[in-house]
Short mmCIF file of N, CA and C in Angstrom, two decimals:
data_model
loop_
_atom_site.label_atom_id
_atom_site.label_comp_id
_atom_site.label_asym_id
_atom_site.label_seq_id
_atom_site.Cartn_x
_atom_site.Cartn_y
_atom_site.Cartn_z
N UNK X 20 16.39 28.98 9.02
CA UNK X 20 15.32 28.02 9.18
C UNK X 20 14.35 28.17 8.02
N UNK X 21 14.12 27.22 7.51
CA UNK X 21 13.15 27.27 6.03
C UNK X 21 11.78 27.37 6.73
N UNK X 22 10.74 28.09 5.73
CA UNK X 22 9.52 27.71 6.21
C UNK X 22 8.67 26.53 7.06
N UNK X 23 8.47 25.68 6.42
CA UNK X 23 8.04 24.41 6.99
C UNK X 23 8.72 24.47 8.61
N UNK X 24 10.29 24.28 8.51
CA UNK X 24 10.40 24.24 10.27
C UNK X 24 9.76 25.37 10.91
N UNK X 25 9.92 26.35 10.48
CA UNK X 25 9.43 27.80 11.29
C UNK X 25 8.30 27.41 11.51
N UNK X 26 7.10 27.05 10.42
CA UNK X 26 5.18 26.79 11.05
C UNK X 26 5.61 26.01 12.08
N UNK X 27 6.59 25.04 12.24
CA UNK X 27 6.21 23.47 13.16
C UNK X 27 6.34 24.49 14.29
N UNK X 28 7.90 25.08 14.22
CA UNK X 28 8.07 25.29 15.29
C UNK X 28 7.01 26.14 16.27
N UNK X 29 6.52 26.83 15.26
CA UNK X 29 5.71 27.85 16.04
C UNK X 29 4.35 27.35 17.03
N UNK X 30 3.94 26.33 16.20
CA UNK X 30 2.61 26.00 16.70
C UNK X 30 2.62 24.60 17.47
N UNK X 31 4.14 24.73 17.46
CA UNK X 31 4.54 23.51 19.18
C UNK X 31 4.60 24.55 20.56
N UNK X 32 5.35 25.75 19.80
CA UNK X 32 5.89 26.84 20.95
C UNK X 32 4.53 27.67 21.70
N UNK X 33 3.38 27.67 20.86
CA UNK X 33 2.39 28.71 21.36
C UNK X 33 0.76 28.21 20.52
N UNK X 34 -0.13 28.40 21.29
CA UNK X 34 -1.58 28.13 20.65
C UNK X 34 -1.33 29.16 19.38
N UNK X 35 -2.11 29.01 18.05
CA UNK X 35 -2.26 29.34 17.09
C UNK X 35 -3.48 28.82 16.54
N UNK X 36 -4.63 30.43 16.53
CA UNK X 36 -6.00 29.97 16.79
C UNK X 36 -6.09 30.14 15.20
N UNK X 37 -5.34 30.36 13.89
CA UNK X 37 -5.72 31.14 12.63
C UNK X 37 -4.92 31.13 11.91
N UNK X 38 -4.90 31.32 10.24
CA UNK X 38 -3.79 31.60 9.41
C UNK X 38 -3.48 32.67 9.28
N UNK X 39 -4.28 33.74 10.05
CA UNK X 39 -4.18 35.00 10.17
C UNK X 39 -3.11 35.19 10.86
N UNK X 40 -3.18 34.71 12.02
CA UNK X 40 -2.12 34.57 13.04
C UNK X 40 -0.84 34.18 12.79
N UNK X 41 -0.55 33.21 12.47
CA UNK X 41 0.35 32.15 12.09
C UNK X 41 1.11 32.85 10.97
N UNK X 42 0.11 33.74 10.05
CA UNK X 42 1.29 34.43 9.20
C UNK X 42 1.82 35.18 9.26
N UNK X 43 1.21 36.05 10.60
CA UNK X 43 1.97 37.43 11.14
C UNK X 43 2.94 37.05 11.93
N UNK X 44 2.95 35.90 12.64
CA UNK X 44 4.13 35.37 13.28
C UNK X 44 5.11 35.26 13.00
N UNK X 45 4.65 34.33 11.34
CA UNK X 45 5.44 34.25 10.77
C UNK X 45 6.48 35.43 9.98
N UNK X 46 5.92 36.23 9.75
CA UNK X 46 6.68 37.61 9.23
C UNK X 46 7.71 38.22 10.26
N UNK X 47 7.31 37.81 11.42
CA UNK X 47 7.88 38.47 12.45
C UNK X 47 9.24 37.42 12.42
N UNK X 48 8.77 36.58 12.23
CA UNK X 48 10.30 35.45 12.12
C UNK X 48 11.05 35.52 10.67
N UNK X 49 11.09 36.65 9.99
CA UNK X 49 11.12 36.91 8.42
C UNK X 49 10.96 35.80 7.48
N UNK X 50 9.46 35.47 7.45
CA UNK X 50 9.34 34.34 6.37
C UNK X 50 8.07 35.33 5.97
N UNK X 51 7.76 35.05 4.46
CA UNK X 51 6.38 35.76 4.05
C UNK X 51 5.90 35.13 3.28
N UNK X 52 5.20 34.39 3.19
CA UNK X 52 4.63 33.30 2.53
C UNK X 52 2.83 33.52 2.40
N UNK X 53 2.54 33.61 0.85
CA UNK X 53 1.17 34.34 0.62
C UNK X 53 0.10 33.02 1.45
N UNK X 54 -1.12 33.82 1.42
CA UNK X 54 -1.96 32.99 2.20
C UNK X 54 -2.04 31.68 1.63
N UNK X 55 -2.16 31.33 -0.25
CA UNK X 55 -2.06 30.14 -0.54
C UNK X 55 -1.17 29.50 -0.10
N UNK X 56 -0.06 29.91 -0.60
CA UNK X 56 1.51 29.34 0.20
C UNK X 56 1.44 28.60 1.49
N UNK X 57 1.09 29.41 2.18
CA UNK X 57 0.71 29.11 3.91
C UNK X 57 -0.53 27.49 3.70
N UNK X 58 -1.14 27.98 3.32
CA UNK X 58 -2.21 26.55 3.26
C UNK X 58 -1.79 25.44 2.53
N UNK X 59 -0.89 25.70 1.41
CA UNK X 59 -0.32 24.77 1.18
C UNK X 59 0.44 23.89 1.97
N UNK X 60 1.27 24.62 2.73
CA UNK X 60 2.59 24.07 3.66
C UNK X 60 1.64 23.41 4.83
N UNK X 61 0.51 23.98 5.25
CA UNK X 61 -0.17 23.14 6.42
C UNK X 61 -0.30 22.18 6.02
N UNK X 62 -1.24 21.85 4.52
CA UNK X 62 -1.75 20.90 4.35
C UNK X 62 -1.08 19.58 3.95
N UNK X 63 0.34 20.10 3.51
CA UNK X 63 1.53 19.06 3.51
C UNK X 63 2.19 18.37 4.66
N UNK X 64 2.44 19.43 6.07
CA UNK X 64 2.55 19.21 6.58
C UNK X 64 1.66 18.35 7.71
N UNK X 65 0.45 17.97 7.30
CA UNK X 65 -0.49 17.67 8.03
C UNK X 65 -1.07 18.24 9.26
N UNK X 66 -0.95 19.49 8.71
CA UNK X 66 -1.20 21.01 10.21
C UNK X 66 -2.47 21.11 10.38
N UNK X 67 -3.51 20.54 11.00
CA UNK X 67 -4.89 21.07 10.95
C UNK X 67 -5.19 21.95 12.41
N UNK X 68 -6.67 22.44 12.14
CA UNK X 68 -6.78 22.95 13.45
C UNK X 68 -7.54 22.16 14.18
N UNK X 69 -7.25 21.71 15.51
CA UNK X 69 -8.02 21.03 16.20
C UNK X 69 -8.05 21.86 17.72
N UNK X 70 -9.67 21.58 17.84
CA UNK X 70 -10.16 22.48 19.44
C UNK X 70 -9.33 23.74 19.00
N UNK X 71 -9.70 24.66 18.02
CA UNK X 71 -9.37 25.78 17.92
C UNK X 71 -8.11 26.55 17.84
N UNK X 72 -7.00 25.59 17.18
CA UNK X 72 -5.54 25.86 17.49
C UNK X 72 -4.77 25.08 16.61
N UNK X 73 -3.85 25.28 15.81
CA UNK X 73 -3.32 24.43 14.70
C UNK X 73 -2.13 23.73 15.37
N UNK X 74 -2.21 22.41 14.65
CA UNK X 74 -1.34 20.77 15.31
C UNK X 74 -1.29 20.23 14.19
N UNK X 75 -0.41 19.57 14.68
CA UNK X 75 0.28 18.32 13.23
C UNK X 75 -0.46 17.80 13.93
N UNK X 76 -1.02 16.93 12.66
CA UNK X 76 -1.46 15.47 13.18
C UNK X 76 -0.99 14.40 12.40
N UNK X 77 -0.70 13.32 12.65
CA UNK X 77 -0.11 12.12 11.74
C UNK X 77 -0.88 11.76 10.65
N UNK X 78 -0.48 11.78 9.55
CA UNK X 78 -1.65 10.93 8.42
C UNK X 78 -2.01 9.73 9.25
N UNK X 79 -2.98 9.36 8.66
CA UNK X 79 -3.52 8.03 9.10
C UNK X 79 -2.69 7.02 8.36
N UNK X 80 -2.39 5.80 9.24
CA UNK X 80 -1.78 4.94 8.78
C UNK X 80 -2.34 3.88 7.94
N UNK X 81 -2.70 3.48 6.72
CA UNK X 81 -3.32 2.71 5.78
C UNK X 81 -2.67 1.21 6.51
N UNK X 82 -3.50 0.34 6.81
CA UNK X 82 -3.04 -0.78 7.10
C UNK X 82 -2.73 -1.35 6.17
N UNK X 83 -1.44 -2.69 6.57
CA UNK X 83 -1.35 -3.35 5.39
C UNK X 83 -2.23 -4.49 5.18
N UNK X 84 -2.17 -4.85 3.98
CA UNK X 84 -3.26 -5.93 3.29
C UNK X 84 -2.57 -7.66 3.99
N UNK X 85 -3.37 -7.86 4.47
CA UNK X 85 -2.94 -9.55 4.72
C UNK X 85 -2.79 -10.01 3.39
N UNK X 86 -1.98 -11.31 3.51
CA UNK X 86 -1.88 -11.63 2.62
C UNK X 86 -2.76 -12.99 2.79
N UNK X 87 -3.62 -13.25 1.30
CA UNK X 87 -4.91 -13.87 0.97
C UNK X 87 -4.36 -15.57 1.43
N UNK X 88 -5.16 -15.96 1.75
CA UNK X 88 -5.43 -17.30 2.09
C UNK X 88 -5.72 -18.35 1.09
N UNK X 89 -4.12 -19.04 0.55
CA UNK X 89 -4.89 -20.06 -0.60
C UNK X 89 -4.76 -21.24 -0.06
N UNK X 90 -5.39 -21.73 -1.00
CA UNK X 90 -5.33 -23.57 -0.60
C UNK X 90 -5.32 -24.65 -2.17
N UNK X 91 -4.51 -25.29 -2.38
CA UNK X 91 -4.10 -25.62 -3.46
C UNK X 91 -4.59 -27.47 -2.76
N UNK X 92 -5.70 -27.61 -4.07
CA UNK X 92 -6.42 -29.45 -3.83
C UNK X 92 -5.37 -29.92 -4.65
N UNK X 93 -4.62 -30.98 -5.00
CA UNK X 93 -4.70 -31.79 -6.15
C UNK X 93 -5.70 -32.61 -6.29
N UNK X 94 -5.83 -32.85 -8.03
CA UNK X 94 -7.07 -33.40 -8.49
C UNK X 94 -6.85 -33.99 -10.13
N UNK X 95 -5.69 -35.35 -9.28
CA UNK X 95 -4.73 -35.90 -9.88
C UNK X 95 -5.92 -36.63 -11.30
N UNK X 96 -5.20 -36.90 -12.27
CA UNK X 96 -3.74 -37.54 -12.43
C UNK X 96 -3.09 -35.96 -12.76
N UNK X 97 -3.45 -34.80 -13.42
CA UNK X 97 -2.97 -33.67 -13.91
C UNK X 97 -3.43 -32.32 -13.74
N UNK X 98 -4.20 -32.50 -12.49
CA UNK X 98 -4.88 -31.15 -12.16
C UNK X 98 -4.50 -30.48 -10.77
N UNK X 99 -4.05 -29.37 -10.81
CA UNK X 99 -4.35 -28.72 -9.66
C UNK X 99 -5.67 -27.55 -9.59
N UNK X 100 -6.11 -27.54 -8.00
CA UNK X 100 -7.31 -26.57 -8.16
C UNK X 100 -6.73 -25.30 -6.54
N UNK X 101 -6.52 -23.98 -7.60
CA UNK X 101 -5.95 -23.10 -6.39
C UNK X 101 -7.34 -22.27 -5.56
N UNK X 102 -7.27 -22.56 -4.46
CA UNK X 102 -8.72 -21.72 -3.84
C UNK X 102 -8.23 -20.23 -3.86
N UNK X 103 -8.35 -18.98 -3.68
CA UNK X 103 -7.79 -18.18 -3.58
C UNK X 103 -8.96 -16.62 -2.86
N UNK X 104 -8.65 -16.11 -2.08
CA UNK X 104 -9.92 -15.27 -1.71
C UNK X 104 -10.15 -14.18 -3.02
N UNK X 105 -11.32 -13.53 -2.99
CA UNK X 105 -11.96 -12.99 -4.12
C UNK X 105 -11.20 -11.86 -4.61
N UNK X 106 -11.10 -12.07 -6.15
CA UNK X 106 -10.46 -11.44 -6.68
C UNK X 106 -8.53 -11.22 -7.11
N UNK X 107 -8.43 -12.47 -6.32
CA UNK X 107 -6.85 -12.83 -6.14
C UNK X 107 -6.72 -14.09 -7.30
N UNK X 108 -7.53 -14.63 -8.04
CA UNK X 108 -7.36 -15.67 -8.88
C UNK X 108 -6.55 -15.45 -9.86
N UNK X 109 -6.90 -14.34 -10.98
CA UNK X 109 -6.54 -13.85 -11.69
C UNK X 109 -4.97 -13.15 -11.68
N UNK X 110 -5.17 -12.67 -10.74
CA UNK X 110 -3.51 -12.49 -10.63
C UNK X 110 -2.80 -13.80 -10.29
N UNK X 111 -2.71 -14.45 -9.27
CA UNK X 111 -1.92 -15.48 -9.43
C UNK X 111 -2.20 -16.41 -10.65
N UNK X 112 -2.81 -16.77 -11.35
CA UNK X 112 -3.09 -16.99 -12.46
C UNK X 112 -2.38 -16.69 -13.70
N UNK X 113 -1.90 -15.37 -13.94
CA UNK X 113 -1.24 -14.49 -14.67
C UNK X 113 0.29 -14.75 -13.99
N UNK X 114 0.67 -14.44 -13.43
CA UNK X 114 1.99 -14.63 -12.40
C UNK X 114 2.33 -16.09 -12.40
N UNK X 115 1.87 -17.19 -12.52
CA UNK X 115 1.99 -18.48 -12.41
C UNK X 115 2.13 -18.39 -14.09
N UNK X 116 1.64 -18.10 -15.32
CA UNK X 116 1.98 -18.28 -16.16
C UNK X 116 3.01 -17.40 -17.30
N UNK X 117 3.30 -17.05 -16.42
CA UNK X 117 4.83 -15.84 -16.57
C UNK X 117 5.70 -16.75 -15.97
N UNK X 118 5.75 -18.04 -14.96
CA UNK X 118 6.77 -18.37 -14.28
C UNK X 118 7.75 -19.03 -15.58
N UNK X 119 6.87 -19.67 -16.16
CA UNK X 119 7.43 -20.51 -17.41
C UNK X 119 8.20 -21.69 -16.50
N UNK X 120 6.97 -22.75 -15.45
CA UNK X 120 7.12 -23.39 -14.94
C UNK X 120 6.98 -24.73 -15.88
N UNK X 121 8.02 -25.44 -15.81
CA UNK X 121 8.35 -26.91 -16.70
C UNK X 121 7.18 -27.96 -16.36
N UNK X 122 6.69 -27.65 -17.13
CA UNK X 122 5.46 -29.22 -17.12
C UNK X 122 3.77 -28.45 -16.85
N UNK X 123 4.07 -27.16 -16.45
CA UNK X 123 2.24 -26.16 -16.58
C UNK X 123 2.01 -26.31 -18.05
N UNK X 124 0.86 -26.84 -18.06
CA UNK X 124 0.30 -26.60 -19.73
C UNK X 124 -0.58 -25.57 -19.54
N UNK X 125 -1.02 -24.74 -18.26
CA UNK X 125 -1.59 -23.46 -18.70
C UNK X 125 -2.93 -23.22 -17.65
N UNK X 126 -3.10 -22.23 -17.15
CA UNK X 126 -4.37 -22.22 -16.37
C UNK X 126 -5.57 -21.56 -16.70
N UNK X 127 -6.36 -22.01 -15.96
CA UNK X 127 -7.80 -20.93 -16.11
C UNK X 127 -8.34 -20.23 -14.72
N UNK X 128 -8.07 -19.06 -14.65
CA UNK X 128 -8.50 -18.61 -13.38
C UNK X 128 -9.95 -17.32 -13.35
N UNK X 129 -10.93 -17.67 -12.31
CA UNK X 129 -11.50 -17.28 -12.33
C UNK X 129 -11.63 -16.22 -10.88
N UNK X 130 -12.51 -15.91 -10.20
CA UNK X 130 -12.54 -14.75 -9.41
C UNK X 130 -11.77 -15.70 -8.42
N UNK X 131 -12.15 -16.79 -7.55
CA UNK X 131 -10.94 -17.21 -6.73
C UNK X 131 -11.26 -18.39 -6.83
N UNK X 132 -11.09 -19.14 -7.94
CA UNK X 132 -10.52 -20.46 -8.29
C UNK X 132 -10.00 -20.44 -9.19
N UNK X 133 -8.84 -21.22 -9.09
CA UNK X 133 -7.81 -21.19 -10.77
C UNK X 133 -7.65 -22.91 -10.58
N UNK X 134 -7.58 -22.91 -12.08
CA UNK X 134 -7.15 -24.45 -12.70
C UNK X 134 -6.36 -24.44 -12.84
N UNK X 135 -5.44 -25.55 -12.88
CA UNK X 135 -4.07 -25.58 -13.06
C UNK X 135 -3.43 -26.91 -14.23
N UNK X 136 -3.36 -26.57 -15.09
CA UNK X 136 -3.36 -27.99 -15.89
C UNK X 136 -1.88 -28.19 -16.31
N UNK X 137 -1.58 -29.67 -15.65
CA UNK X 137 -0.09 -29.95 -15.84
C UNK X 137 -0.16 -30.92 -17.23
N UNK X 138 0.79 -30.77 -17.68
CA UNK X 138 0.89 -31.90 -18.93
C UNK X 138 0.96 -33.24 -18.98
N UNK X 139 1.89 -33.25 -18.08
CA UNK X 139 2.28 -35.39 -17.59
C UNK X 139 1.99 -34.91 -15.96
N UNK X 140 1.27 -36.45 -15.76
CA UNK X 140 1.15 -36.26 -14.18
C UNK X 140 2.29 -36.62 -13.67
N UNK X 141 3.57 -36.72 -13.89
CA UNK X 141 4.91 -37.05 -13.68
C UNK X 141 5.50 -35.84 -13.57
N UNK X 142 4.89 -34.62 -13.79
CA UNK X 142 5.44 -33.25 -13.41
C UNK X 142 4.19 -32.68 -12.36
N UNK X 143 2.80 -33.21 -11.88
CA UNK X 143 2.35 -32.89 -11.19
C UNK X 143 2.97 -31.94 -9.60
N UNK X 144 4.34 -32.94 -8.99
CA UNK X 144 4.47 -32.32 -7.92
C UNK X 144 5.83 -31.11 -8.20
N UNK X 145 5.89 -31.50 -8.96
CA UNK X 145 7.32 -30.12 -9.56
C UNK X 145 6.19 -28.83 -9.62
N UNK X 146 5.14 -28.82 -10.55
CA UNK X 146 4.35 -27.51 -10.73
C UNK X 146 3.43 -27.17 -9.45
N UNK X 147 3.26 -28.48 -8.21
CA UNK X 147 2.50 -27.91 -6.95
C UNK X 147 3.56 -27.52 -6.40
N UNK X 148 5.17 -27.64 -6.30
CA UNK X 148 6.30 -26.77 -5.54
C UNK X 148 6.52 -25.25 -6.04
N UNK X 149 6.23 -25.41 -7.14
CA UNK X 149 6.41 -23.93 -8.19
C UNK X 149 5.10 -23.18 -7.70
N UNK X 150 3.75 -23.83 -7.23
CA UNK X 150 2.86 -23.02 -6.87
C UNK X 150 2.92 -22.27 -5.53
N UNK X 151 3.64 -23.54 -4.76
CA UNK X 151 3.79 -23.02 -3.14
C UNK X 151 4.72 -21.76 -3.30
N UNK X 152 5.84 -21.86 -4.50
CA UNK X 152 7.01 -21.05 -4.02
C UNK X 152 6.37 -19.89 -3.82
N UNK X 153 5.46 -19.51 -5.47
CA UNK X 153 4.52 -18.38 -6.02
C UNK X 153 4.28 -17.59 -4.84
N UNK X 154 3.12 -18.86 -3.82
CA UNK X 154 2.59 -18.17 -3.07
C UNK X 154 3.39 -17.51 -1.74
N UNK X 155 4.51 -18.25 -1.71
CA UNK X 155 5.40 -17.59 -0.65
C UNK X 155 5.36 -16.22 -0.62
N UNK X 156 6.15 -15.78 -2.13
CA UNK X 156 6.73 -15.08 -2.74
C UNK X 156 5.57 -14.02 -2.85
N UNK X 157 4.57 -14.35 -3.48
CA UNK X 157 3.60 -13.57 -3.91
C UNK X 157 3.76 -12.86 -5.06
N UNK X 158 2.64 -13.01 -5.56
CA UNK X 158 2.29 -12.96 -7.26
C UNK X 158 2.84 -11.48 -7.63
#
């Protein structure tokens, strides 16, 4: 049994008020692991002490990010205008002009509005499908 299982196991099997403790235990189960060592492996393992006794506890789970809310006006004969929440302009902005979408003559995006300037308004709805895909997809 490698280290790491041996701490788990131990401090599922019995209260463990210390690293004091925990390392004499551990010796007794022939592992010897210096006191850094030992604090290391807790702290990887997410071993803290809680109410006086060492437990895994789960990292905290980072939620995931919704994904931002756009809204694309046309603002014909050759304009689109992308709403985008703050700070999301610029990237889709950048990402939309990497698509090397047929008929974009190029945008300007700012914190969460981007311009969208098509060349012929005869490619207007080809570059608002290329925007939706974008946003499917995400930038």
């Amino acid at each position: 049994m490698n280290l790491d299982d041996a701490i788990l196991q131990l401090i599922s099997r019995q209260d463990v008020p210390d690293q004091f403790v925990l390392q004499s235990l551990l010796e007794e189960a022939g592992h010897t692991p210096s006191q850094s060592t030992l604090s290391r492996r807790l702290k990887k393992l997410s071993v803290q002490k809680v109410n006086g006794r060492y437990q895994r506890s789960e990292p905290p789970v980072m939620p995931v990010p919704l994904a931002p809310k756009v809204t694309i006006i046309e603002a014909p004969p050759n304009m689109l205008v992308l709403k985008t929440a703050p700070g999301y302009a610029q990237i889709f902005g950048l990402a939309l002009d990497r698509e090397e979408v047929e008929g974009l003559a190029g945008t300007v995006a700012g914190d969460d509005t981007i311009f969208i300037a098509v060349r012929d308004p005869s490619y207007l709805r080809d570059v608002r499908e290329a925007v939706e895909e974008l946003i499917q997809r995400g930038p």
